[in-house]
Every structure is written in structure tokens, then in C-alpha cells.
Amino acid sequence: MNLRRKKEKRPKGGLTIAKGRFVLGITIPLLIYESLGLFVIGWALVLMFFNYSSGRLGGPILGLGGTNPFVGIDNFIEMFSGTSVEANLFRISLKNTLIFAFAVLPLNLMITLPIAYLLESIGERFKAFYRTIYFLPVLTSSVGVALIWLSMYDPQAGWINAIIRLFGGTPVSWLSDPRAGFAGVSVAMWAVILAYLWQDYGYNMVIFIAALQGVPQELKDTAMIDGANRWQTFIKITVPLIRPTMLFVCVMTMLSSFQVFDIIQVMTNGAPGNQTQVLMLDIYKNAFRYQRLGWAAAESFILFLLVMGVTIIQMRMLRTEWEY
Amino acid sequence: MTTQAVSTNTLTRRAKFKRGSFFESRFFFYLALTLGLIFTLLPFLMMIFSSLKTNTEVLRVPPTFLPDNPTFSNYLTIFNDPRLPLLRFYANSAFVAVFNVTATLFTSALIGYMFAKFEFPGKRILFGWFLTLMMIPSHITMIPSYLILAKLGLINSLWGLVIFSAVDAFGIFMLRQFCETLPNELLDAARIDGASEWQIFIRIVVPQLSAPLATLGILGFMGNWNAYLWPMIVLQKVEVRTLPIILTWYNSTHTGQGALVMAATVLITMPILLVLVYFQRWIVKGFVTTGLK
Amino acid sequence: MKKIMFVLVIASMLLAACGTGGQVAGGEKVTLRFWTHTNNAFNAGYDALITAYQAEHPNVTISRESFEYDLYLQTLSTAMPAGEEADIIQLFGTWTSQYYERLASVPADVMSVAQAKKLFYSAPIGGFIVNDKLYGFPQEFNCEYGGVLVNKTMFQAAGLAYPPQWKTMDDVVADGIKLVQRDDSGMMSVAGFHFTSADPIAFSFLAGIKQRGGDYWNADQTGFTFNTPQAKEQITWMVNAVQSGIVDPMVFNDATNPVIDAFFTNKAAIGYIGAWAIAEGKTNFPDFADEWDYIYLPPIQGKPVFVADSGWGLTVSPNSKNQDVAWDFIKYVTTDSKNALSWNLASGTIPALPEVAKSSEIATTEPWVAKALDILPDGEYLGNMPDRDLVMYSIIYPRILEAMQGVTSVDEALATIDTEANSTFK
């Protein structure tokens, strides 16, 4: 690299030219790439207004029109007030998704926060070991998790029922008994929730650990000197300080549970009788099994609104936290 | 209050604390944590033990905990199964993960750097566009992306699988934040020395970004390795599939052979698990700083 | 660098797109692509015939590719609109009514519809006929009705007559009750008569309707009529059978302990499943040591009329550049008795050709087929449903299962089946 010559040859504006070239060199391919992304999103938004199946030939542009007719907002009207099989399934899926998300959230918090606290409170000796083990399920592929729990829930030879029998209880057909339920939610859903929680608690746990580490020790010590016990210190001092993290965790947990797919598809695929069918699963089945792509696109849009709603709430709440 | 008095007070307090309730004792903490540990480990143990049993033993009621006659026959069956070339599937998964991670790290660093340190017309708009993109969940573009791949004949191609993932808006956002902390003087000095923009990027900026790059890299690797939905949609032929889908396929083609399926699960999930455990510090850091799942 | 990568991506896209072509048009050499679903026994049969055909026609190369069942439909749906499907496509007969627009009809000089109807059993060929045009040739008679696996060891242990001399279905239920075993906590560990999987429920339901003198189609086959007294009687019978205790539908259904797995792991004494399960069970469960047999059930009422699905067969794509060669190969495989026989023996299926079904080789290798010969002529084709899998597996099976599990009443289940099935005609 001949530095001297370059310095002499370039006028002062050369720097801007070089910069400009750099930027152009990046943004132009980027724009081309992103226009593909824009096209994809555009197609998604258009698709939901059609009754589209890729098995049919359809019209001239991208197969839209013709035997894949434009139906306007019929898909949406059908979803919320129709009586067809798909519409019923959509509403059931939506309900199940909400049940799943709202059940997972408190359970998750009730597990992860205490564990994080306990881990933070014990000495350094075993902390890393415990933390690694608790974190293992997070690193495991969802398919593996689903298969393992599928085996655990086997009504005859599974370990869960074996443990129940050991304690003298009646074994339950966890994943295929549609009658049994607890607190209005079917056992199959609880079974799936448990498996999901098992895989997921490591995640929030480490976030809480980091947050707890951020609480200054002096504050806690002062409180203890003043006579507070652990519980009071926790409630009055620690919790308020980690509120932003808690909010963040709540929102992230809800977002992932709205979009859960892998573990449910492998474990039950919606069974027994649609009791564990969640929205993402319904979208997948409609799009790729029944070839109702327009309908599936419409469902994706509803899920998208749900997710966006929660994200916006999160942004609002976190912003207020900062303004504090 | 003198320091002396304070420490005495603290000592007395601590002594009192030690005689506190059972629930605050170290013993209880360890007990609770150990119970949780057992609960966490139980499914893994079941998987490993079952893989060492025969298919008939796995069906026994009540089930056995440890295998009666531990055997590696299930593993042998899998290794000798011509329809399950594990190495090839490992290669597929590795290709997808490595390509995606490299591509996204590269583009995120480059584009993040550009947004952080350069001014140009339309920058706000473009950045706003990326911000919006970040918030759009991937499932909504799943269907049209699939249709496009179908039209282009890229179904069943690993290239088709990765083509949409080369640019990650979140990564751009993250690295932009990091790049903003880079001192401008450093960059200007290099420019004065006659380095081209490209050289500045490679030689100066990237080394500074090693921490976030490593974090994003390992997170991306984990996410890509374990990805299920999109690969399942795109890869329909057995030979090109990635590991999680192969596991599902193996399970559905071997119903009633529980021990064999558990052995396959071990072979497919454990190796990467060990790798990720080795890198867990980075992963944890990644979760904490980015909130990415 | 970004540019280079982008160019690479485009280049690889083009390469990949080119790679999916593959037909040599014109000239002497002909290459045919052949798609099947994954079933090792079936595919072994095909491969043998491919080798034989290629030996007789050295200028023809046939390359076969298989996809597993769940994805086969999806693959067809993706490939067909893009014109990328294979030349020869193995198709399940009942699907023809969904795909006929994208299939080539059999040319008159290959075979006429009338000739085909005379040559094959009516249920198998029926599947491949849509609007009086023939779209392919069947290879098997997929009979899901009437056959059960029976575990001789369990029968003898329970002190029951073996081979069972059932005169009516009530006799079967009576035996089933005696064969049930439960564990200490009361959960059923061995089902007496396991029929609560998808295929047995759906097919015994439809057969029951027909045997009671009813029908589930309307006059011109444009809609279903499930809400009939005969249908109600049939479901009620099935629910009562379950409640008498022969099987616990909570523990034995398609998701948990499906019939094949249950029978071949000693968890069912009588298992209601199509004969194709025999090959599958023997391969997957080599440790199964009990003696067993495959016999046919008596009808619920009257003559053993039943409905059958058609079966797997071969069709041709209209986009193929060598349709004549394709049809020639298909005729070779499906209508030549010797070849059809070899395929049926390899796959363990019931032949679609009566001539082959009655042959002595079949009688010795697949004795259950010989037993089925009595009822095969009574099999009618299921009918051209808009989405057969949806109606049978996602509507009829779950709703009846729910009635059996006590979640819904028989009337509710029937009404739902009628509504949901008819909505598929939209």
C-alpha cells in the first residue's frame, strides 16, 4: 500500500468520495436484498385476501385470481363469526394459545425467580454446577425435549405414571385423555405446559441471575442490619430494583409462548381432539397440509397483531420505566 | 456510631440471622435447589437409560429405572442403518449453521458499522425500515417465502433454506450500538494514514467487535442448529435434512421402538449439547444482553 | 464482498434451478423420473420391476425417488404447479379426485375405461376413474375393513376357542371382554379388541352404514348424508362395544398405542387393521414371539358389504415428455399378471387383479388374501371425496373417538361429522 502517493493525489473531498463509495457498495446490494424481503411481506399481506391453494392453477399474477379468487376480508369475517370447520379450529387454536401463554407466564416466574434467588444466595462452590444443569434443557433441541417427554408421559410405561403409581395415585393418560382436566384446562395442555416449562426455565433463570447480581449488596446489607429478614429484603428492596427486568422477562415469555410450535407439534400435534392445537400449529397445518394458503396467511396476520400488541405494550412500559 | 460498634452490631445481627427460620437456612436452599436439579436431570437420565435398554424392556410396566442388561445394540443399529447416515445430517446442519452465522455476523457488522459511523441521505428511513423488520415475527413471511422458493425450484435445497437469512435486523441493531462506542479519532487516524474504508473495517473495527460478534455468533449457531419449522417446510427430501427434522422422521418411522428412538435422540442432541455447554458463558451473556431467544 | 456473496447466491439459485430438470427429450434415450412414497417393501418390488423393464428396453432409464407419506402430498402440491413433478407418480387412488386436473388421462389405445373395469376389482379401479375418465392403474386392493390380527397365545390362555368361530360381531365382543387385562392401578394393560385407531373406526363406520342398508352419499355424489338412522345405529353399536370394556379409548387410540404397535408388543389380543400391517409389524417387531393369525370378521348385519379405498397405483404427469413410454412401463407393472404378482408378493398387499389374487402363490405366501377372496367382490369404492384424508382422519375418526370417550353424545358426534364433512365440498 503506497501511502505517500495516495495522500498527494487525493484532494480533500477524496475522503468523502471514498466514504460514499463504501456506503454505496453496501447499501445497493442491501437494497436489492431487502426489496426481496419487501416483496415477501407484500405477498403475505396480499395473500390473506385470497382463497389460495397451490394445487390450483389460479390466475396470471403469482397464481392469484382465477381459481384462487379474491375474497376480500371474507377470511377474517369467517374466522371470527363463521361456522365452518376451519373457523371453529381457528377459534379453538386462538383460545388454546392464550390459555397456554397465560398459564406459562405465572408458572415460569414462580419457578425462575426463586431458583435465581436461591442460586445467587449460595456460595460460589456449587453455583456453576447447579447453574449448568438447570441450563441444560435450554440448550437441548425442542424435538429432543418433545420426544423425551412423550416417553415420560406414556400411560403404561412412562416414568411420570410410574412415579404416580409409586405414591399410590391413579395414573392418567396424559396426552390422550380428553376428559380429564384441572382448573378448566385439559391434562394434555398441562402436560405440554410442563414440558415447555422444563425446557424454558433456564432461560429466564439466567436473566434473573444477572439482574439480581445488579442489586447492590450494600442495600441488602443495610436492610438486614435494620432487622429485615430475607423475605422482607427481597420484597421491599430487590424486587423493586429488578422491576424493569421482570417486565422484560414477562413480555419475552409471552411472546415466545404465543409462537410455540416445535414442542407441541412433535408431542401431540394438537391432539387429543384439538385440545393442544395452538395458533402456530393451525397456521402450519392449513398452509402445508390443507393447502389453504390464503386462510393461513390471514391467521398469521392475527398472530402478528397479537405479537405486535404485546411488543408495543412492552415498549411503552419500558419507556416509562426509564423515565422513572 | 464508631466502626467498632457497627461491626459488633453486624456480627450480632448475623448471629441472630443464623438462628433464623428454617426457610432461610442454607440447608433449605440446597435442598430446594437439589430437588430442582433432580427434576431437571430426570428426563435426561431417562433418555440415556432407555437408550441402553431393549425395545421390549422399555415397554415394561412398571418401568425399570436402570437398564437390566445395558446394551449398545440400539446404537449399533443406528450406525449400521444405511438410511440414517448421521454424518451427512451433521454436515447438513453444520453447513446451515455455519453459513447463516457467518453471513449474518458479516452483514450485521458491516451494516451496523455503516449506520453507526456514516451519514448519508435516506439513512433514517433505511434504519427505520430495519427497526420495523426486527419487530415482524418470522412466521408471517414463512408462507410467501415458501411459495417463492417453490417457484424458483429451491425447495429441498440447503441454499434455499439459507437464502432468506443472510441479513438479520437484530444483529444490525446490536452491532450498530457497539460501533457507536468506537472512537471516531481511531477511524480518522486510519483514514489519514491512507487506509481504505474497507481496510478500516476489517483491520480496526472488526477486532473491536469481537465480544458482541462472539456472543451473537454462538447464539446464532445454537438457534440455527436447533431450528425446526423452516427447515421442515423447505427440506422435504431425507438426504438434505437437518438433524432436528431427521429425529422427528426417525421417530415416526420407528413407532413402538422406544429404546431405539431414545438412542437416536442421544446421538442427535447430546453432542451439540456438550459443545453448547462449553460455550455457555457466551450464551448466557447473549441472552442477558440481547434478550434474544 | 457483499456483492460477491450476493452473486454467489444468485449463481447457486440458478444452478439449483437447473438441477431439477432432467429429462432427455427426443432421440432414442429416454429417462423417466418415478416418484413413490416411502415403504420399503413396496419400493423393493418396484426396483425389481424397474431392473427387469430396463433389461428389456435398454434405451430407457427409470430413476425412482421416494418421499414419506406425510410429505408426499405436500411435495406433489408444490411440484405440480411448478411443473416439476416426475413422469410417473405413484398415487393413492382416492387422491385422484383431488389431482386429476394435473394428471394425464389414460390414452384410449393403452386401455379403455370399460376394459379396465373388467380387468380389476371394482374398488381399486374405481379410485382412478374421475368423470368417466381413467387416470391410472391400481396395484393393490387397500382393504381396511374386516380383517383382524388375533393372538393365539392370549386366546388359549383365556380359555377361548381358537381359531375363533365368530358368527356375529357380538361373539367378537364377548371374546374381547374376556381377553382384557388390567394392571394394579386399574389401567388397561392389554386391550381385548382394539379397534379404536383411525382406519378401523372410519372403515367399520362406513361399512356398518352400508350393511344396515344406508348410504353416506347423496344422490349425485355431490354431498354427504351422514346424519341417518343407520349411521346413528352404527356409532351407537361402537360406543356400546367400547363401554362393555373391550378397549379403553383413552389408552388405546391412534396417538397412543395404535393397533399395529399394540398388537405386536403384546398389548392387544385382537387388533383391527388392514392386512398391510402384517409386513410392517413383522419388520418392526422381530421380537414378537406369540403365535398369531389374520382372520376376517363377520358382518354386523346382512351381507358383508363394505367400502374400500382403492389403493396405491401409478399415474402419469401431463408435463412428461415421454408419456407413451411411461404408460408402457405402467402397463408392464400393473396389468401383466406375472409382474403384478411379484409386486404384490414383495409388498405384502392384496392384489388389484382378481386373476393374481386367486393364484396359488398368493394363497401360499399371503394366506389372508385367500381368506379375503370371499369378501373382496363385495367391496365398493369409497367414492370421490374432495379431501379423503381430511374426512376420514380429521373428521370421522376424532368425532367418533370423542363419542366413545364420552366427551360428546352420539347425536352430537354425528351432527358434527355431517356438517364438517359437507363443508369440504366448498
Short mmCIF file of C-alpha atoms in Angstrom, two decimals, chain C residues 7-372:
data_model
loop_
_atom_site.label_atom_id
_atom_site.label_comp_id
_atom_site.label_asym_id
_atom_site.label_seq_id
_atom_site.Cartn_x
_atom_site.Cartn_y
_atom_site.Cartn_z
CA VAL C 7 -23.64 -13.02 -6.86
CA LEU C 8 -22.80 -16.38 -5.37
CA VAL C 9 -26.29 -16.69 -4.02
CA ILE C 10 -27.85 -15.87 -7.36
CA ALA C 11 -25.50 -18.26 -9.11
CA SER C 12 -26.31 -21.09 -6.77
CA MET C 13 -30.00 -20.41 -7.16
CA LEU C 14 -29.61 -20.75 -10.89
CA LEU C 15 -27.59 -23.91 -10.53
CA ALA C 16 -30.12 -25.44 -8.20
CA ALA C 17 -32.91 -24.48 -10.53
CA CYS C 18 -31.13 -26.12 -13.44
CA GLY C 19 -30.54 -29.25 -11.43
CA THR C 20 -34.17 -30.12 -11.13
CA GLY C 21 -34.73 -30.63 -14.83
CA GLY C 22 -33.54 -33.97 -16.03
CA GLN C 23 -35.49 -35.28 -18.97
CA VAL C 24 -33.90 -36.07 -22.25
CA ALA C 25 -36.34 -35.14 -24.95
CA GLY C 26 -36.39 -36.74 -28.33
CA GLY C 27 -33.75 -39.10 -29.58
CA GLU C 28 -33.52 -42.68 -28.55
CA LYS C 29 -32.50 -42.46 -24.93
CA VAL C 30 -35.38 -41.95 -22.55
CA THR C 31 -35.08 -41.10 -18.89
CA LEU C 32 -38.13 -41.30 -16.71
CA ARG C 33 -38.45 -39.96 -13.19
CA PHE C 34 -40.58 -42.05 -10.90
CA TRP C 35 -41.91 -40.87 -7.52
CA THR C 36 -43.15 -43.16 -4.78
CA HIS C 37 -43.87 -42.86 -1.09
CA THR C 38 -41.57 -44.43 1.44
CA ASN C 39 -42.48 -48.02 2.09
CA ASN C 40 -39.54 -50.33 1.86
CA ALA C 41 -41.49 -53.38 0.84
CA PHE C 42 -43.30 -51.52 -1.93
CA ASN C 43 -40.16 -49.92 -3.21
CA ALA C 44 -38.24 -53.17 -3.28
CA GLY C 45 -40.98 -54.54 -5.52
CA TYR C 46 -40.68 -51.54 -7.83
CA ASP C 47 -36.93 -51.71 -8.05
CA ALA C 48 -37.03 -55.33 -9.16
CA LEU C 49 -39.52 -54.49 -11.89
CA ILE C 50 -37.53 -51.45 -12.97
CA THR C 51 -34.46 -53.59 -13.44
CA ALA C 52 -36.44 -56.09 -15.46
CA TYR C 53 -38.02 -53.43 -17.65
CA GLN C 54 -34.71 -51.70 -18.28
CA ALA C 55 -33.24 -55.02 -19.33
CA GLU C 56 -35.97 -55.42 -21.91
CA HIS C 57 -35.77 -51.79 -23.03
CA PRO C 58 -32.10 -50.80 -22.92
CA ASN C 59 -32.77 -47.26 -24.09
CA VAL C 60 -34.95 -46.48 -21.09
CA THR C 61 -33.65 -45.41 -17.69
CA ILE C 62 -36.04 -45.05 -14.80
CA SER C 63 -34.87 -43.26 -11.68
CA ARG C 64 -37.02 -43.69 -8.60
CA GLU C 65 -37.26 -41.32 -5.65
CA SER C 66 -39.37 -41.72 -2.53
CA PHE C 67 -40.95 -39.35 -0.01
CA GLU C 68 -42.54 -40.26 3.25
CA TYR C 69 -46.31 -40.35 3.38
CA ASP C 70 -46.92 -37.17 5.33
CA LEU C 71 -44.81 -35.16 2.96
CA TYR C 72 -45.78 -36.90 -0.22
CA LEU C 73 -48.98 -34.88 -0.63
CA GLN C 74 -47.16 -31.71 0.17
CA THR C 75 -44.42 -32.49 -2.31
CA LEU C 76 -46.94 -33.15 -5.04
CA SER C 77 -48.72 -29.91 -4.26
CA THR C 78 -45.51 -27.96 -4.56
CA ALA C 79 -44.10 -29.66 -7.60
CA MET C 80 -47.19 -29.89 -9.74
CA PRO C 81 -47.92 -26.18 -10.04
CA ALA C 82 -44.28 -25.62 -10.89
CA GLY C 83 -44.39 -28.37 -13.49
CA GLU C 84 -41.64 -30.18 -11.68
CA GLU C 85 -43.29 -33.43 -10.83
CA ALA C 86 -41.93 -36.76 -12.01
CA ASP C 87 -43.07 -38.56 -15.15
CA ILE C 88 -44.53 -41.49 -13.28
CA ILE C 89 -46.23 -40.76 -9.99
CA GLN C 90 -47.36 -43.37 -7.54
CA LEU C 91 -50.71 -42.13 -6.32
CA PHE C 92 -53.21 -43.34 -3.80
CA GLY C 93 -56.37 -43.99 -5.83
CA THR C 94 -58.67 -41.94 -3.70
CA TRP C 95 -56.49 -38.87 -4.17
CA THR C 96 -57.14 -38.88 -7.90
CA SER C 97 -60.27 -36.81 -7.48
CA GLN C 98 -58.13 -34.06 -5.97
CA TYR C 99 -55.35 -34.17 -8.53
CA TYR C 100 -56.98 -35.22 -11.77
CA GLU C 101 -56.60 -31.76 -13.28
CA ARG C 102 -52.88 -32.24 -13.06
CA LEU C 103 -52.73 -35.82 -14.30
CA ALA C 104 -52.69 -37.31 -17.76
CA SER C 105 -55.65 -39.50 -18.62
CA VAL C 106 -55.03 -42.97 -19.95
CA PRO C 107 -54.98 -42.88 -23.76
CA ALA C 108 -57.63 -45.00 -25.42
CA ASP C 109 -55.07 -47.12 -27.21
CA VAL C 110 -53.47 -48.09 -23.92
CA MET C 111 -56.72 -49.21 -22.34
CA SER C 112 -60.32 -48.10 -22.32
CA VAL C 113 -62.28 -47.41 -19.16
CA ALA C 114 -64.58 -50.36 -19.83
CA GLN C 115 -61.67 -52.74 -20.29
CA ALA C 116 -60.07 -51.52 -17.08
CA LYS C 117 -63.27 -52.02 -15.11
CA LYS C 118 -63.45 -55.60 -16.32
CA LEU C 119 -59.82 -56.29 -15.57
CA PHE C 120 -59.51 -55.05 -11.99
CA TYR C 121 -61.59 -55.34 -8.83
CA SER C 122 -64.11 -52.52 -8.75
CA ALA C 123 -62.90 -50.73 -5.61
CA PRO C 124 -59.28 -50.29 -6.73
CA ILE C 125 -60.06 -49.18 -10.27
CA GLY C 126 -62.92 -47.01 -9.04
CA GLY C 127 -60.45 -44.69 -7.37
CA PHE C 128 -58.69 -43.89 -10.58
CA ILE C 129 -61.82 -43.00 -12.53
CA VAL C 130 -62.99 -39.39 -12.36
CA ASN C 131 -65.82 -38.10 -14.53
CA ASP C 132 -65.69 -41.33 -16.52
CA LYS C 133 -62.07 -40.88 -17.44
CA LEU C 134 -59.31 -43.17 -16.31
CA TYR C 135 -56.19 -41.63 -14.82
CA GLY C 136 -54.08 -44.56 -13.72
CA PHE C 137 -53.86 -48.22 -12.84
CA PRO C 138 -54.10 -49.70 -9.34
CA GLN C 139 -51.70 -52.20 -7.88
CA GLU C 140 -53.35 -53.15 -4.65
CA PHE C 141 -56.71 -53.52 -3.08
CA ASN C 142 -56.44 -51.47 0.06
CA CYS C 143 -58.83 -53.24 2.32
CA GLU C 144 -59.05 -51.69 5.74
CA TYR C 145 -62.29 -53.39 6.54
CA GLY C 146 -62.95 -56.63 8.26
CA GLY C 147 -59.55 -58.13 8.95
CA VAL C 148 -58.18 -58.58 12.44
CA LEU C 149 -54.95 -59.87 13.88
CA VAL C 150 -55.60 -62.41 16.61
CA ASN C 151 -53.08 -63.50 19.21
CA LYS C 152 -53.35 -67.28 19.56
CA THR C 153 -51.36 -67.44 22.79
CA MET C 154 -53.66 -64.97 24.53
CA PHE C 155 -56.77 -66.75 23.28
CA GLN C 156 -55.59 -70.05 24.63
CA ALA C 157 -54.50 -68.50 27.92
CA ALA C 158 -58.00 -67.13 28.35
CA GLY C 159 -59.52 -70.48 27.55
CA LEU C 160 -61.28 -69.32 24.42
CA ALA C 161 -61.93 -71.36 21.31
CA TYR C 162 -59.18 -71.00 18.75
CA PRO C 163 -59.48 -70.48 15.85
CA PRO C 164 -62.41 -68.29 16.87
CA GLN C 165 -65.76 -69.29 15.44
CA TRP C 166 -67.48 -65.96 15.35
CA LYS C 167 -70.95 -65.90 13.87
CA THR C 168 -71.81 -62.33 14.79
CA MET C 169 -69.99 -59.24 15.96
CA ASP C 170 -71.42 -59.79 19.42
CA ASP C 171 -69.41 -63.02 19.59
CA VAL C 172 -66.29 -60.99 18.86
CA VAL C 173 -67.12 -58.51 21.59
CA ALA C 174 -67.76 -61.34 24.03
CA ASP C 175 -64.32 -62.78 23.35
CA GLY C 176 -62.82 -59.32 23.59
CA ILE C 177 -64.18 -58.78 27.07
CA LYS C 178 -62.54 -61.97 28.29
CA LEU C 179 -59.18 -61.05 26.79
CA VAL C 180 -58.79 -57.72 28.58
CA GLN C 181 -56.07 -57.38 31.20
CA ARG C 182 -55.58 -54.56 33.64
CA ASP C 183 -52.68 -53.60 35.86
CA ASP C 184 -52.75 -52.99 39.60
CA SER C 185 -53.90 -49.42 39.34
CA GLY C 186 -56.80 -50.33 37.06
CA MET C 187 -55.35 -49.04 33.83
CA MET C 188 -55.88 -51.34 30.87
CA SER C 189 -52.63 -53.04 30.02
CA VAL C 190 -53.94 -55.38 27.31
CA ALA C 191 -56.90 -54.46 25.11
CA GLY C 192 -59.28 -57.26 24.31
CA PHE C 193 -60.43 -55.98 20.94
CA HIS C 194 -58.52 -52.93 19.80
CA PHE C 195 -60.35 -51.16 17.02
CA THR C 196 -60.05 -47.58 18.14
CA SER C 197 -57.48 -46.40 15.64
CA ALA C 198 -58.32 -44.15 12.71
CA ASP C 199 -58.64 -46.66 9.87
CA PRO C 200 -60.67 -49.30 11.73
CA ILE C 201 -63.07 -46.73 13.16
CA ALA C 202 -63.60 -44.97 9.86
CA PHE C 203 -64.00 -48.08 7.76
CA SER C 204 -66.13 -50.06 10.14
CA PHE C 205 -68.33 -46.99 10.45
CA LEU C 206 -68.87 -46.71 6.70
CA ALA C 207 -69.26 -50.45 6.26
CA GLY C 208 -71.74 -50.52 9.12
CA ILE C 209 -73.86 -47.88 7.40
CA LYS C 210 -73.88 -49.86 4.19
CA GLN C 211 -74.59 -53.18 5.85
CA ARG C 212 -77.57 -51.66 7.62
CA GLY C 213 -78.94 -50.66 4.27
CA GLY C 214 -77.99 -47.00 4.35
CA ASP C 215 -75.61 -44.81 2.41
CA TYR C 216 -73.48 -41.81 3.19
CA TRP C 217 -73.54 -40.18 -0.23
CA ASN C 218 -76.36 -38.11 -1.63
CA ALA C 219 -77.97 -39.00 -4.95
CA ASP C 220 -75.41 -37.45 -7.32
CA GLN C 221 -72.32 -37.74 -5.15
CA THR C 222 -72.10 -34.02 -4.54
CA GLY C 223 -72.57 -34.19 -0.80
CA PHE C 224 -72.56 -36.45 2.21
CA THR C 225 -75.57 -37.68 4.12
CA PHE C 226 -74.12 -38.85 7.38
CA ASN C 227 -76.96 -37.91 9.65
CA THR C 228 -79.04 -41.02 9.06
CA PRO C 229 -80.56 -43.63 11.38
CA GLN C 230 -78.20 -46.28 10.07
CA ALA C 231 -75.19 -44.15 10.86
CA LYS C 232 -76.53 -43.47 14.31
CA GLU C 233 -77.10 -47.17 14.92
CA GLN C 234 -73.56 -47.93 13.87
CA ILE C 235 -71.94 -45.35 16.12
CA THR C 236 -74.16 -46.42 18.99
CA TRP C 237 -73.07 -50.01 18.48
CA MET C 238 -69.41 -48.94 18.51
CA VAL C 239 -69.85 -46.83 21.63
CA ASN C 240 -71.62 -49.66 23.41
CA ALA C 241 -68.88 -52.08 22.43
CA VAL C 242 -66.29 -49.77 23.96
CA GLN C 243 -68.35 -49.30 27.09
CA SER C 244 -68.64 -53.04 27.54
CA GLY C 245 -64.96 -52.85 28.27
CA ILE C 246 -63.17 -54.40 25.34
CA VAL C 247 -60.85 -51.45 24.91
CA ASP C 248 -60.09 -48.23 26.74
CA PRO C 249 -60.09 -45.46 24.13
CA MET C 250 -58.16 -43.21 26.47
CA VAL C 251 -55.17 -45.50 26.45
CA PHE C 252 -55.63 -47.10 23.05
CA ASN C 253 -56.09 -44.82 20.09
CA ASP C 254 -54.13 -43.60 17.11
CA ALA C 255 -51.85 -41.35 19.12
CA THR C 256 -51.13 -43.75 21.99
CA ASN C 257 -50.79 -47.47 21.31
CA PRO C 258 -52.03 -47.62 17.72
CA VAL C 259 -53.17 -51.06 16.63
CA ILE C 260 -50.00 -52.36 14.97
CA ASP C 261 -47.70 -51.30 17.79
CA ALA C 262 -50.11 -52.53 20.42
CA PHE C 263 -50.64 -55.93 18.85
CA PHE C 264 -47.02 -56.67 18.14
CA THR C 265 -45.95 -55.64 21.63
CA ASN C 266 -48.50 -57.88 23.33
CA LYS C 267 -50.82 -55.09 24.33
CA ALA C 268 -53.80 -56.17 22.26
CA ALA C 269 -55.33 -59.60 21.83
CA ILE C 270 -57.43 -58.77 18.79
CA GLY C 271 -56.26 -55.92 16.59
CA TYR C 272 -58.42 -54.48 13.82
CA ILE C 273 -56.18 -53.31 11.00
CA GLY C 274 -55.64 -53.75 7.27
CA ALA C 275 -53.51 -56.61 6.01
CA TRP C 276 -50.70 -54.28 5.03
CA ALA C 277 -49.90 -54.08 8.73
CA ILE C 278 -48.62 -57.63 8.73
CA ALA C 279 -45.49 -56.83 6.76
CA GLU C 280 -44.93 -53.68 8.80
CA GLY C 281 -45.40 -55.44 12.12
CA LYS C 282 -43.10 -58.30 11.24
CA THR C 283 -40.32 -55.91 10.22
CA ASN C 284 -40.61 -53.50 13.12
CA PHE C 285 -41.10 -56.03 15.87
CA PRO C 286 -38.92 -59.03 15.18
CA ASP C 287 -39.03 -60.00 18.85
CA PHE C 288 -42.74 -60.73 18.81
CA ALA C 289 -42.92 -64.39 19.73
CA ASP C 290 -46.60 -65.20 20.19
CA GLU C 291 -48.44 -67.18 17.57
CA TRP C 292 -50.91 -65.16 15.64
CA ASP C 293 -53.25 -65.20 12.68
CA TYR C 294 -55.18 -62.85 10.43
CA ILE C 295 -58.87 -63.60 10.06
CA TYR C 296 -61.98 -61.82 8.90
CA LEU C 297 -64.83 -60.51 10.99
CA PRO C 298 -68.45 -61.42 10.40
CA PRO C 299 -70.61 -58.57 9.11
CA ILE C 300 -72.57 -56.54 11.59
CA GLN C 301 -75.72 -57.27 9.67
CA GLY C 302 -76.66 -58.97 6.43
CA LYS C 303 -74.13 -59.37 3.64
CA PRO C 304 -70.55 -58.22 4.26
CA VAL C 305 -70.84 -55.18 2.04
CA PHE C 306 -68.06 -52.73 2.69
CA VAL C 307 -66.28 -49.76 1.25
CA ALA C 308 -62.68 -49.67 0.28
CA ASP C 309 -60.30 -47.03 -0.60
CA SER C 310 -58.89 -48.07 -3.90
CA GLY C 311 -55.20 -48.39 -3.23
CA TRP C 312 -51.81 -47.33 -4.43
CA GLY C 313 -51.35 -47.22 -8.15
CA LEU C 314 -49.41 -45.47 -10.90
CA THR C 315 -50.25 -42.33 -12.84
CA VAL C 316 -48.54 -40.14 -15.41
CA SER C 317 -47.87 -36.42 -15.44
CA PRO C 318 -49.24 -34.41 -18.37
CA ASN C 319 -45.96 -32.48 -18.38
CA SER C 320 -43.98 -35.60 -19.12
CA LYS C 321 -42.14 -35.60 -22.43
CA ASN C 322 -42.36 -39.36 -22.71
CA GLN C 323 -45.89 -40.23 -21.76
CA ASP C 324 -46.08 -43.19 -24.11
CA VAL C 325 -43.06 -44.84 -22.53
CA ALA C 326 -44.43 -44.03 -19.11
CA TRP C 327 -47.75 -45.71 -19.85
CA ASP C 328 -45.91 -48.66 -21.32
CA PHE C 329 -43.98 -49.13 -18.09
CA ILE C 330 -47.12 -48.78 -16.04
CA LYS C 331 -48.96 -51.36 -18.09
CA TYR C 332 -45.96 -53.65 -17.68
CA VAL C 333 -46.07 -53.30 -13.93
CA THR C 334 -49.77 -53.32 -13.24
CA THR C 335 -51.58 -55.34 -15.89
CA ASP C 336 -49.10 -58.12 -16.58
CA SER C 337 -50.08 -60.89 -14.15
CA LYS C 338 -46.57 -62.13 -13.52
CA ASN C 339 -45.23 -58.67 -12.75
CA ALA C 340 -48.20 -57.63 -10.69
CA LEU C 341 -47.86 -60.84 -8.70
CA SER C 342 -44.20 -60.21 -7.98
CA TRP C 343 -45.02 -56.72 -6.74
CA ASN C 344 -47.87 -57.89 -4.53
CA LEU C 345 -45.71 -60.62 -3.04
CA ALA C 346 -42.90 -58.17 -2.31
CA SER C 347 -45.21 -55.57 -0.80
CA GLY C 348 -47.49 -57.91 1.08
CA THR C 349 -50.58 -56.30 -0.41
CA ILE C 350 -53.85 -57.65 -1.68
CA PRO C 351 -53.71 -57.74 -5.48
CA ALA C 352 -55.95 -55.46 -7.51
CA LEU C 353 -56.15 -58.04 -10.26
CA PRO C 354 -58.59 -60.87 -9.45
CA GLU C 355 -56.51 -63.23 -11.53
CA VAL C 356 -53.47 -62.59 -9.36
CA ALA C 357 -55.46 -62.64 -6.12
CA LYS C 358 -56.65 -66.16 -6.86
CA SER C 359 -53.23 -67.50 -7.79
CA SER C 360 -51.64 -70.29 -5.83
CA GLU C 361 -48.53 -68.25 -4.99
CA ILE C 362 -50.64 -65.70 -3.20
CA ALA C 363 -52.51 -68.44 -1.38
CA THR C 364 -49.29 -69.87 -0.01
CA THR C 365 -47.40 -66.65 0.76
CA GLU C 366 -50.27 -64.45 1.86
CA PRO C 367 -52.91 -66.82 3.20
CA TRP C 368 -55.00 -63.96 4.49
CA VAL C 369 -55.61 -62.84 0.93
CA ALA C 370 -57.07 -66.22 0.13
CA LYS C 371 -59.43 -65.75 3.06
CA ALA C 372 -60.31 -62.29 1.81
#
